């Protein structure tokens, strides 16, 4: 894979970065070149339109879009581009992300947004989902994704081994 960005991470505000960096970390770990930008559907509509219109010709393949509150950014981006758009609803108001979740997930027919979970898990999964899309035409990336899955399996097995030791110790006390 060249160093040219194939994933664009957009977020509605710099206040989203604490969560959206999870997407960046996951892409980095999988060796996927990406770029990122703050742009808002409401506050900077022209910047959002210009970036999204040029996404395909600049070589981007997937867009990850995080926003909180009345989160229209992912939907607006999907309305402009033919690229797959993955939305990450973020907690930014007293509604703790439920507002953004409903705004992101309830897209009208014809303009899809693949909506992830609210918050950090959603940001991380957005990156892995993007990787799965890219892996359809990149066998080496598919192998790295499989290694990632195996690492998770090993980590869970390790946790279970530790739990079984504690369980045995508990029984011995009884
Ligand atoms: C949304 O409004 C942003 O995505 C952010 O989650 C939220 C609050 O933005 P700031 O007021 O912190 O800039 O558009």
mmCIF file with all atom_site columns, C-alpha atoms and ligand atoms in Angstrom:
data_model
loop_
_atom_site.group_PDB
_atom_site.id
_atom_site.type_symbol
_atom_site.label_atom_id
_atom_site.label_alt_id
_atom_site.label_comp_id
_atom_site.label_asym_id
_atom_site.label_entity_id
_atom_site.label_seq_id
_atom_site.pdbx_PDB_ins_code
_atom_site.Cartn_x
_atom_site.Cartn_y
_atom_site.Cartn_z
_atom_site.occupancy
_atom_site.B_iso_or_equiv
_atom_site.pdbx_formal_charge
_atom_site.auth_seq_id
_atom_site.auth_comp_id
_atom_site.auth_asym_id
_atom_site.auth_atom_id
_atom_site.pdbx_PDB_model_num
ATOM   1   C CA . UNK A 1 1   ? 0.000   0.000   0.000  1.00 0.00 ? 1   UNK A CA 1
ATOM   2   C CA . UNK A 1 2   ? 1.393   3.440   -0.919 1.00 0.00 ? 2   UNK A CA 1
ATOM   3   C CA . UNK A 1 3   ? 1.467   6.367   1.500  1.00 0.00 ? 3   UNK A CA 1
ATOM   4   C CA . UNK A 1 4   ? -1.392  8.105   -0.305 1.00 0.00 ? 4   UNK A CA 1
ATOM   5   C CA . UNK A 1 5   ? -4.427  8.389   1.981  1.00 0.00 ? 5   UNK A CA 1
ATOM   6   C CA . UNK A 1 6   ? -7.212  5.934   1.144  1.00 0.00 ? 6   UNK A CA 1
ATOM   7   C CA . UNK A 1 7   ? -9.377  6.761   4.174  1.00 0.00 ? 7   UNK A CA 1
ATOM   8   C CA . UNK A 1 8   ? -10.563 10.223  5.157  1.00 0.00 ? 8   UNK A CA 1
ATOM   9   C CA . UNK A 1 9   ? -11.573 10.859  8.764  1.00 0.00 ? 9   UNK A CA 1
ATOM   10  C CA . UNK A 1 10  ? -13.875 13.833  9.160  1.00 0.00 ? 10  UNK A CA 1
ATOM   11  C CA . UNK A 1 11  ? -15.174 15.268  12.411 1.00 0.00 ? 11  UNK A CA 1
ATOM   12  C CA . UNK A 1 12  ? -17.515 18.109  13.173 1.00 0.00 ? 12  UNK A CA 1
ATOM   13  C CA . UNK A 1 13  ? -15.298 19.801  15.759 1.00 0.00 ? 13  UNK A CA 1
ATOM   14  C CA . UNK A 1 14  ? -11.895 19.543  17.390 1.00 0.00 ? 14  UNK A CA 1
ATOM   15  C CA . UNK A 1 15  ? -13.835 18.508  20.525 1.00 0.00 ? 15  UNK A CA 1
ATOM   16  C CA . UNK A 1 16  ? -14.501 15.195  18.709 1.00 0.00 ? 16  UNK A CA 1
ATOM   17  C CA . UNK A 1 17  ? -10.812 14.343  18.394 1.00 0.00 ? 17  UNK A CA 1
ATOM   18  C CA . UNK A 1 18  ? -10.496 12.630  21.802 1.00 0.00 ? 18  UNK A CA 1
ATOM   19  C CA . UNK A 1 19  ? -12.865 9.921   20.554 1.00 0.00 ? 19  UNK A CA 1
ATOM   20  C CA . UNK A 1 20  ? -12.091 9.973   16.840 1.00 0.00 ? 20  UNK A CA 1
ATOM   21  C CA . UNK A 1 21  ? -8.399  9.375   17.441 1.00 0.00 ? 21  UNK A CA 1
ATOM   22  C CA . UNK A 1 22  ? -9.391  5.752   18.150 1.00 0.00 ? 22  UNK A CA 1
ATOM   23  C CA . UNK A 1 23  ? -10.192 5.431   14.446 1.00 0.00 ? 23  UNK A CA 1
ATOM   24  C CA . UNK A 1 24  ? -6.826  6.930   13.567 1.00 0.00 ? 24  UNK A CA 1
ATOM   25  C CA . UNK A 1 25  ? -4.972  4.600   15.925 1.00 0.00 ? 25  UNK A CA 1
ATOM   26  C CA . UNK A 1 26  ? -6.710  1.529   14.495 1.00 0.00 ? 26  UNK A CA 1
ATOM   27  C CA . UNK A 1 27  ? -5.986  2.552   10.882 1.00 0.00 ? 27  UNK A CA 1
ATOM   28  C CA . UNK A 1 28  ? -2.371  3.241   11.834 1.00 0.00 ? 28  UNK A CA 1
ATOM   29  C CA . UNK A 1 29  ? -2.088  -0.196  13.455 1.00 0.00 ? 29  UNK A CA 1
ATOM   30  C CA . UNK A 1 30  ? -3.385  -1.859  10.293 1.00 0.00 ? 30  UNK A CA 1
ATOM   31  C CA . UNK A 1 31  ? -1.011  0.112   8.064  1.00 0.00 ? 31  UNK A CA 1
ATOM   32  C CA . UNK A 1 32  ? -3.755  2.018   6.246  1.00 0.00 ? 32  UNK A CA 1
ATOM   33  C CA . UNK A 1 33  ? -2.818  5.560   5.106  1.00 0.00 ? 33  UNK A CA 1
ATOM   34  C CA . UNK A 1 34  ? -5.392  8.145   6.122  1.00 0.00 ? 34  UNK A CA 1
ATOM   35  C CA . UNK A 1 35  ? -5.994  11.869  6.392  1.00 0.00 ? 35  UNK A CA 1
ATOM   36  C CA . UNK A 1 36  ? -8.216  13.809  8.768  1.00 0.00 ? 36  UNK A CA 1
ATOM   37  C CA . UNK A 1 37  ? -10.031 17.097  8.913  1.00 0.00 ? 37  UNK A CA 1
ATOM   38  C CA . UNK A 1 38  ? -12.382 19.145  11.070 1.00 0.00 ? 38  UNK A CA 1
ATOM   39  C CA . UNK A 1 39  ? -15.346 20.321  9.049  1.00 0.00 ? 39  UNK A CA 1
ATOM   40  C CA . UNK A 1 40  ? -18.949 20.898  10.008 1.00 0.00 ? 40  UNK A CA 1
ATOM   41  C CA . UNK A 1 41  ? -22.160 20.263  8.102  1.00 0.00 ? 41  UNK A CA 1
ATOM   42  C CA . UNK A 1 42  ? -23.650 23.331  9.779  1.00 0.00 ? 42  UNK A CA 1
ATOM   43  C CA . UNK A 1 43  ? -20.770 25.706  10.486 1.00 0.00 ? 43  UNK A CA 1
ATOM   44  C CA . UNK A 1 44  ? -18.647 25.150  7.365  1.00 0.00 ? 44  UNK A CA 1
ATOM   45  C CA . UNK A 1 45  ? -20.975 23.660  4.741  1.00 0.00 ? 45  UNK A CA 1
ATOM   46  C CA . UNK A 1 46  ? -18.843 24.864  1.821  1.00 0.00 ? 46  UNK A CA 1
ATOM   47  C CA . UNK A 1 47  ? -15.665 23.284  3.198  1.00 0.00 ? 47  UNK A CA 1
ATOM   48  C CA . UNK A 1 48  ? -17.577 20.035  3.742  1.00 0.00 ? 48  UNK A CA 1
ATOM   49  C CA . UNK A 1 49  ? -18.880 20.095  0.160  1.00 0.00 ? 49  UNK A CA 1
ATOM   50  C CA . UNK A 1 50  ? -15.492 20.955  -1.374 1.00 0.00 ? 50  UNK A CA 1
ATOM   51  C CA . UNK A 1 51  ? -13.644 18.219  0.535  1.00 0.00 ? 51  UNK A CA 1
ATOM   52  C CA . UNK A 1 52  ? -16.243 15.575  -0.246 1.00 0.00 ? 52  UNK A CA 1
ATOM   53  C CA . UNK A 1 53  ? -16.537 16.488  -3.935 1.00 0.00 ? 53  UNK A CA 1
ATOM   54  C CA . UNK A 1 54  ? -12.782 16.025  -4.390 1.00 0.00 ? 54  UNK A CA 1
ATOM   55  C CA . UNK A 1 55  ? -12.517 12.809  -2.340 1.00 0.00 ? 55  UNK A CA 1
ATOM   56  C CA . UNK A 1 56  ? -12.708 10.311  -5.204 1.00 0.00 ? 56  UNK A CA 1
ATOM   57  C CA . UNK A 1 57  ? -10.236 12.116  -7.486 1.00 0.00 ? 57  UNK A CA 1
ATOM   58  C CA . UNK A 1 58  ? -7.759  12.354  -4.596 1.00 0.00 ? 58  UNK A CA 1
ATOM   59  C CA . UNK A 1 59  ? -7.800  8.567   -4.209 1.00 0.00 ? 59  UNK A CA 1
ATOM   60  C CA . UNK A 1 60  ? -9.917  8.171   -1.099 1.00 0.00 ? 60  UNK A CA 1
ATOM   61  C CA . UNK A 1 61  ? -11.883 4.906   -0.918 1.00 0.00 ? 61  UNK A CA 1
ATOM   62  C CA . UNK A 1 62  ? -13.808 5.170   2.373  1.00 0.00 ? 62  UNK A CA 1
ATOM   63  C CA . UNK A 1 63  ? -14.859 8.099   4.567  1.00 0.00 ? 63  UNK A CA 1
ATOM   64  C CA . UNK A 1 64  ? -15.226 7.872   8.361  1.00 0.00 ? 64  UNK A CA 1
ATOM   65  C CA . UNK A 1 65  ? -17.329 10.678  9.769  1.00 0.00 ? 65  UNK A CA 1
ATOM   66  C CA . UNK A 1 66  ? -17.754 11.473  13.463 1.00 0.00 ? 66  UNK A CA 1
ATOM   67  C CA . UNK A 1 67  ? -20.130 14.108  14.798 1.00 0.00 ? 67  UNK A CA 1
ATOM   68  C CA . UNK A 1 68  ? -22.122 14.872  17.912 1.00 0.00 ? 68  UNK A CA 1
ATOM   69  C CA . UNK A 1 69  ? -25.383 16.707  18.701 1.00 0.00 ? 69  UNK A CA 1
ATOM   70  C CA . UNK A 1 70  ? -27.695 17.072  15.656 1.00 0.00 ? 70  UNK A CA 1
ATOM   71  C CA . UNK A 1 71  ? -25.156 15.055  13.682 1.00 0.00 ? 71  UNK A CA 1
ATOM   72  C CA . UNK A 1 72  ? -25.794 15.695  9.998  1.00 0.00 ? 72  UNK A CA 1
ATOM   73  C CA . UNK A 1 73  ? -22.211 15.514  8.771  1.00 0.00 ? 73  UNK A CA 1
ATOM   74  C CA . UNK A 1 74  ? -22.144 11.823  7.782  1.00 0.00 ? 74  UNK A CA 1
ATOM   75  C CA . UNK A 1 75  ? -25.482 12.100  5.991  1.00 0.00 ? 75  UNK A CA 1
ATOM   76  C CA . UNK A 1 76  ? -24.490 15.222  4.087  1.00 0.00 ? 76  UNK A CA 1
ATOM   77  C CA . UNK A 1 77  ? -21.194 13.617  3.062  1.00 0.00 ? 77  UNK A CA 1
ATOM   78  C CA . UNK A 1 78  ? -23.005 10.479  1.880  1.00 0.00 ? 78  UNK A CA 1
ATOM   79  C CA . UNK A 1 79  ? -25.400 12.656  -0.125 1.00 0.00 ? 79  UNK A CA 1
ATOM   80  C CA . UNK A 1 80  ? -22.443 14.127  -2.046 1.00 0.00 ? 80  UNK A CA 1
ATOM   81  C CA . UNK A 1 81  ? -20.071 11.192  -2.604 1.00 0.00 ? 81  UNK A CA 1
ATOM   82  C CA . UNK A 1 82  ? -20.461 7.700   -4.091 1.00 0.00 ? 82  UNK A CA 1
ATOM   83  C CA . UNK A 1 83  ? -17.873 6.406   -1.568 1.00 0.00 ? 83  UNK A CA 1
ATOM   84  C CA . UNK A 1 84  ? -18.958 4.287   1.409  1.00 0.00 ? 84  UNK A CA 1
ATOM   85  C CA . UNK A 1 85  ? -19.507 6.518   4.449  1.00 0.00 ? 85  UNK A CA 1
ATOM   86  C CA . UNK A 1 86  ? -19.146 5.180   7.993  1.00 0.00 ? 86  UNK A CA 1
ATOM   87  C CA . UNK A 1 87  ? -20.744 7.328   10.671 1.00 0.00 ? 87  UNK A CA 1
ATOM   88  C CA . UNK A 1 88  ? -19.673 7.550   14.304 1.00 0.00 ? 88  UNK A CA 1
ATOM   89  C CA . UNK A 1 89  ? -22.213 9.188   16.626 1.00 0.00 ? 89  UNK A CA 1
ATOM   90  C CA . UNK A 1 90  ? -20.527 11.107  19.441 1.00 0.00 ? 90  UNK A CA 1
ATOM   91  C CA . UNK A 1 91  ? -21.627 12.230  22.875 1.00 0.00 ? 91  UNK A CA 1
ATOM   92  C CA . UNK A 1 92  ? -21.566 16.049  22.886 1.00 0.00 ? 92  UNK A CA 1
ATOM   93  C CA . UNK A 1 93  ? -24.730 17.157  24.675 1.00 0.00 ? 93  UNK A CA 1
ATOM   94  C CA . UNK A 1 94  ? -26.911 16.281  27.661 1.00 0.00 ? 94  UNK A CA 1
ATOM   95  C CA . UNK A 1 95  ? -28.445 13.531  25.494 1.00 0.00 ? 95  UNK A CA 1
ATOM   96  C CA . UNK A 1 96  ? -25.067 11.710  25.654 1.00 0.00 ? 96  UNK A CA 1
ATOM   97  C CA . UNK A 1 97  ? -24.920 10.698  22.003 1.00 0.00 ? 97  UNK A CA 1
ATOM   98  C CA . UNK A 1 98  ? -28.517 9.490   21.569 1.00 0.00 ? 98  UNK A CA 1
ATOM   99  C CA . UNK A 1 99  ? -29.198 12.619  19.483 1.00 0.00 ? 99  UNK A CA 1
ATOM   100 C CA . UNK A 1 100 ? -26.212 11.905  17.242 1.00 0.00 ? 100 UNK A CA 1
ATOM   101 C CA . UNK A 1 101 ? -27.052 8.183   17.052 1.00 0.00 ? 101 UNK A CA 1
ATOM   102 C CA . UNK A 1 102 ? -30.559 8.829   15.754 1.00 0.00 ? 102 UNK A CA 1
ATOM   103 C CA . UNK A 1 103 ? -29.390 11.598  13.397 1.00 0.00 ? 103 UNK A CA 1
ATOM   104 C CA . UNK A 1 104 ? -26.720 9.289   11.958 1.00 0.00 ? 104 UNK A CA 1
ATOM   105 C CA . UNK A 1 105 ? -28.615 6.005   11.766 1.00 0.00 ? 105 UNK A CA 1
ATOM   106 C CA . UNK A 1 106 ? -32.012 7.188   10.500 1.00 0.00 ? 106 UNK A CA 1
ATOM   107 C CA . UNK A 1 107 ? -30.994 8.038   6.955  1.00 0.00 ? 107 UNK A CA 1
ATOM   108 C CA . UNK A 1 108 ? -33.662 8.194   4.273  1.00 0.00 ? 108 UNK A CA 1
ATOM   109 C CA . UNK A 1 109 ? -33.663 5.387   1.689  1.00 0.00 ? 109 UNK A CA 1
ATOM   110 C CA . UNK A 1 110 ? -31.085 5.854   -1.054 1.00 0.00 ? 110 UNK A CA 1
ATOM   111 C CA . UNK A 1 111 ? -28.412 7.701   0.960  1.00 0.00 ? 111 UNK A CA 1
ATOM   112 C CA . UNK A 1 112 ? -26.748 5.152   3.262  1.00 0.00 ? 112 UNK A CA 1
ATOM   113 C CA . UNK A 1 113 ? -24.518 5.739   6.266  1.00 0.00 ? 113 UNK A CA 1
ATOM   114 C CA . UNK A 1 114 ? -23.035 2.680   8.002  1.00 0.00 ? 114 UNK A CA 1
ATOM   115 C CA . UNK A 1 115 ? -23.650 3.746   11.582 1.00 0.00 ? 115 UNK A CA 1
ATOM   116 C CA . UNK A 1 116 ? -21.333 2.463   14.322 1.00 0.00 ? 116 UNK A CA 1
ATOM   117 C CA . UNK A 1 117 ? -21.785 2.552   18.105 1.00 0.00 ? 117 UNK A CA 1
ATOM   118 C CA . UNK A 1 118 ? -21.654 5.808   20.068 1.00 0.00 ? 118 UNK A CA 1
ATOM   119 C CA . UNK A 1 119 ? -18.149 6.800   21.161 1.00 0.00 ? 119 UNK A CA 1
ATOM   120 C CA . UNK A 1 120 ? -14.738 5.116   21.229 1.00 0.00 ? 120 UNK A CA 1
ATOM   121 C CA . UNK A 1 121 ? -15.882 1.596   20.311 1.00 0.00 ? 121 UNK A CA 1
ATOM   122 C CA . UNK A 1 122 ? -17.706 3.081   17.333 1.00 0.00 ? 122 UNK A CA 1
ATOM   123 C CA . UNK A 1 123 ? -14.646 5.032   16.225 1.00 0.00 ? 123 UNK A CA 1
ATOM   124 C CA . UNK A 1 124 ? -12.456 1.932   16.481 1.00 0.00 ? 124 UNK A CA 1
ATOM   125 C CA . UNK A 1 125 ? -15.007 -0.220  14.650 1.00 0.00 ? 125 UNK A CA 1
ATOM   126 C CA . UNK A 1 126 ? -15.342 2.407   11.928 1.00 0.00 ? 126 UNK A CA 1
ATOM   127 C CA . UNK A 1 127 ? -11.647 1.900   11.161 1.00 0.00 ? 127 UNK A CA 1
ATOM   128 C CA . UNK A 1 128 ? -11.949 -1.890  11.186 1.00 0.00 ? 128 UNK A CA 1
ATOM   129 C CA . UNK A 1 129 ? -15.049 -1.737  8.996  1.00 0.00 ? 129 UNK A CA 1
ATOM   130 C CA . UNK A 1 130 ? -13.170 0.499   6.563  1.00 0.00 ? 130 UNK A CA 1
ATOM   131 C CA . UNK A 1 131 ? -10.304 -2.008  6.629  1.00 0.00 ? 131 UNK A CA 1
ATOM   132 C CA . UNK A 1 132 ? -12.703 -4.844  5.772  1.00 0.00 ? 132 UNK A CA 1
ATOM   133 C CA . UNK A 1 133 ? -13.971 -2.906  2.756  1.00 0.00 ? 133 UNK A CA 1
ATOM   134 C CA . UNK A 1 134 ? -10.421 -2.174  1.589  1.00 0.00 ? 134 UNK A CA 1
ATOM   135 C CA . UNK A 1 135 ? -9.347  -5.781  2.242  1.00 0.00 ? 135 UNK A CA 1
ATOM   136 C CA . UNK A 1 136 ? -11.762 -7.008  -0.443 1.00 0.00 ? 136 UNK A CA 1
ATOM   137 C CA . UNK A 1 137 ? -9.183  -5.850  -2.996 1.00 0.00 ? 137 UNK A CA 1
ATOM   138 C CA . UNK A 1 138 ? -6.037  -6.058  -0.846 1.00 0.00 ? 138 UNK A CA 1
ATOM   139 C CA . UNK A 1 139 ? -5.022  -9.604  0.207  1.00 0.00 ? 139 UNK A CA 1
ATOM   140 C CA . UNK A 1 140 ? -2.144  -8.353  2.397  1.00 0.00 ? 140 UNK A CA 1
ATOM   141 C CA . UNK A 1 141 ? -4.515  -6.162  4.364  1.00 0.00 ? 141 UNK A CA 1
ATOM   142 C CA . UNK A 1 142 ? -6.884  -9.143  4.669  1.00 0.00 ? 142 UNK A CA 1
ATOM   143 C CA . UNK A 1 143 ? -3.995  -11.090 6.271  1.00 0.00 ? 143 UNK A CA 1
ATOM   144 C CA . UNK A 1 144 ? -3.269  -8.247  8.706  1.00 0.00 ? 144 UNK A CA 1
ATOM   145 C CA . UNK A 1 145 ? -6.953  -8.164  9.669  1.00 0.00 ? 145 UNK A CA 1
ATOM   146 C CA . UNK A 1 146 ? -6.881  -11.915 10.291 1.00 0.00 ? 146 UNK A CA 1
ATOM   147 C CA . UNK A 1 147 ? -3.782  -11.514 12.515 1.00 0.00 ? 147 UNK A CA 1
ATOM   148 C CA . UNK A 1 148 ? -5.631  -8.799  14.421 1.00 0.00 ? 148 UNK A CA 1
ATOM   149 C CA . UNK A 1 149 ? -8.547  -11.191 14.961 1.00 0.00 ? 149 UNK A CA 1
ATOM   150 C CA . UNK A 1 150 ? -6.167  -13.936 16.171 1.00 0.00 ? 150 UNK A CA 1
ATOM   151 C CA . UNK A 1 151 ? -4.578  -11.495 18.633 1.00 0.00 ? 151 UNK A CA 1
ATOM   152 C CA . UNK A 1 152 ? -8.038  -10.835 20.079 1.00 0.00 ? 152 UNK A CA 1
ATOM   153 C CA . UNK A 1 153 ? -8.675  -14.573 20.392 1.00 0.00 ? 153 UNK A CA 1
ATOM   154 C CA . UNK A 1 154 ? -5.362  -15.031 22.237 1.00 0.00 ? 154 UNK A CA 1
ATOM   155 C CA . UNK A 1 155 ? -6.131  -12.086 24.548 1.00 0.00 ? 155 UNK A CA 1
ATOM   156 C CA . UNK A 1 156 ? -9.534  -13.526 25.516 1.00 0.00 ? 156 UNK A CA 1
ATOM   157 C CA . UNK A 1 157 ? -7.997  -16.970 26.131 1.00 0.00 ? 157 UNK A CA 1
ATOM   158 C CA . UNK A 1 158 ? -5.400  -15.367 28.376 1.00 0.00 ? 158 UNK A CA 1
ATOM   159 C CA . UNK A 1 159 ? -8.137  -13.583 30.339 1.00 0.00 ? 159 UNK A CA 1
ATOM   160 C CA . UNK A 1 160 ? -10.033 -16.869 30.719 1.00 0.00 ? 160 UNK A CA 1
ATOM   161 C CA . UNK A 1 161 ? -6.895  -18.659 31.980 1.00 0.00 ? 161 UNK A CA 1
ATOM   162 C CA . UNK A 1 162 ? -6.440  -15.943 34.637 1.00 0.00 ? 162 UNK A CA 1
ATOM   163 C CA . UNK A 1 163 ? -10.125 -16.168 35.594 1.00 0.00 ? 163 UNK A CA 1
ATOM   164 C CA . UNK A 1 164 ? -9.951  -19.981 35.942 1.00 0.00 ? 164 UNK A CA 1
ATOM   165 C CA . UNK A 1 165 ? -7.003  -19.623 38.352 1.00 0.00 ? 165 UNK A CA 1
ATOM   166 C CA . UNK A 1 166 ? -9.029  -17.204 40.480 1.00 0.00 ? 166 UNK A CA 1
ATOM   167 C CA . UNK A 1 167 ? -12.016 -19.550 40.337 1.00 0.00 ? 167 UNK A CA 1
ATOM   168 C CA . UNK A 1 168 ? -9.898  -22.485 41.540 1.00 0.00 ? 168 UNK A CA 1
ATOM   169 C CA . UNK A 1 169 ? -8.432  -20.366 44.357 1.00 0.00 ? 169 UNK A CA 1
ATOM   170 C CA . UNK A 1 170 ? -11.967 -19.404 45.417 1.00 0.00 ? 170 UNK A CA 1
ATOM   171 C CA . UNK A 1 171 ? -13.047 -23.062 45.489 1.00 0.00 ? 171 UNK A CA 1
ATOM   172 C CA . UNK A 1 172 ? -9.996  -24.041 47.522 1.00 0.00 ? 172 UNK A CA 1
ATOM   173 C CA . UNK A 1 173 ? -10.957 -21.472 50.185 1.00 0.00 ? 173 UNK A CA 1
ATOM   174 C CA . UNK A 1 174 ? -14.447 -23.020 50.379 1.00 0.00 ? 174 UNK A CA 1
HETATM 175 C C1 . LIG B 2 .   ? -21.003 18.830  16.424 1.00 0.00 ? 1   LIG B C1 1
HETATM 176 O O1 . LIG B 2 .   ? -21.271 19.590  17.545 1.00 0.00 ? 1   LIG B O1 1
HETATM 177 C C2 . LIG B 2 .   ? -19.580 18.406  16.569 1.00 0.00 ? 1   LIG B C2 1
HETATM 178 O O2 . LIG B 2 .   ? -19.363 17.205  15.871 1.00 0.00 ? 1   LIG B O2 1
HETATM 179 C C3 . LIG B 2 .   ? -19.411 18.237  18.029 1.00 0.00 ? 1   LIG B C3 1
HETATM 180 O O3 . LIG B 2 .   ? -19.568 16.884  18.441 1.00 0.00 ? 1   LIG B O3 1
HETATM 181 C C4 . LIG B 2 .   ? -20.533 19.078  18.622 1.00 0.00 ? 1   LIG B C4 1
HETATM 182 C C5 . LIG B 2 .   ? -20.066 20.185  19.508 1.00 0.00 ? 1   LIG B C5 1
HETATM 183 O O4 . LIG B 2 .   ? -19.107 20.968  18.834 1.00 0.00 ? 1   LIG B O4 1
HETATM 184 P P1 . LIG B 2 .   ? -18.305 22.124  19.596 1.00 0.00 ? 1   LIG B P1 1
HETATM 185 O O5 . LIG B 2 .   ? -19.333 23.089  20.122 1.00 0.00 ? 1   LIG B O5 1
HETATM 186 O O6 . LIG B 2 .   ? -17.521 21.447  20.694 1.00 0.00 ? 1   LIG B O6 1
HETATM 187 O O7 . LIG B 2 .   ? -17.391 22.735  18.568 1.00 0.00 ? 1   LIG B O7 1
HETATM 188 O O8 . LIG B 2 .   ? -21.201 19.534  15.242 1.00 0.00 ? 1   LIG B O8 1
#
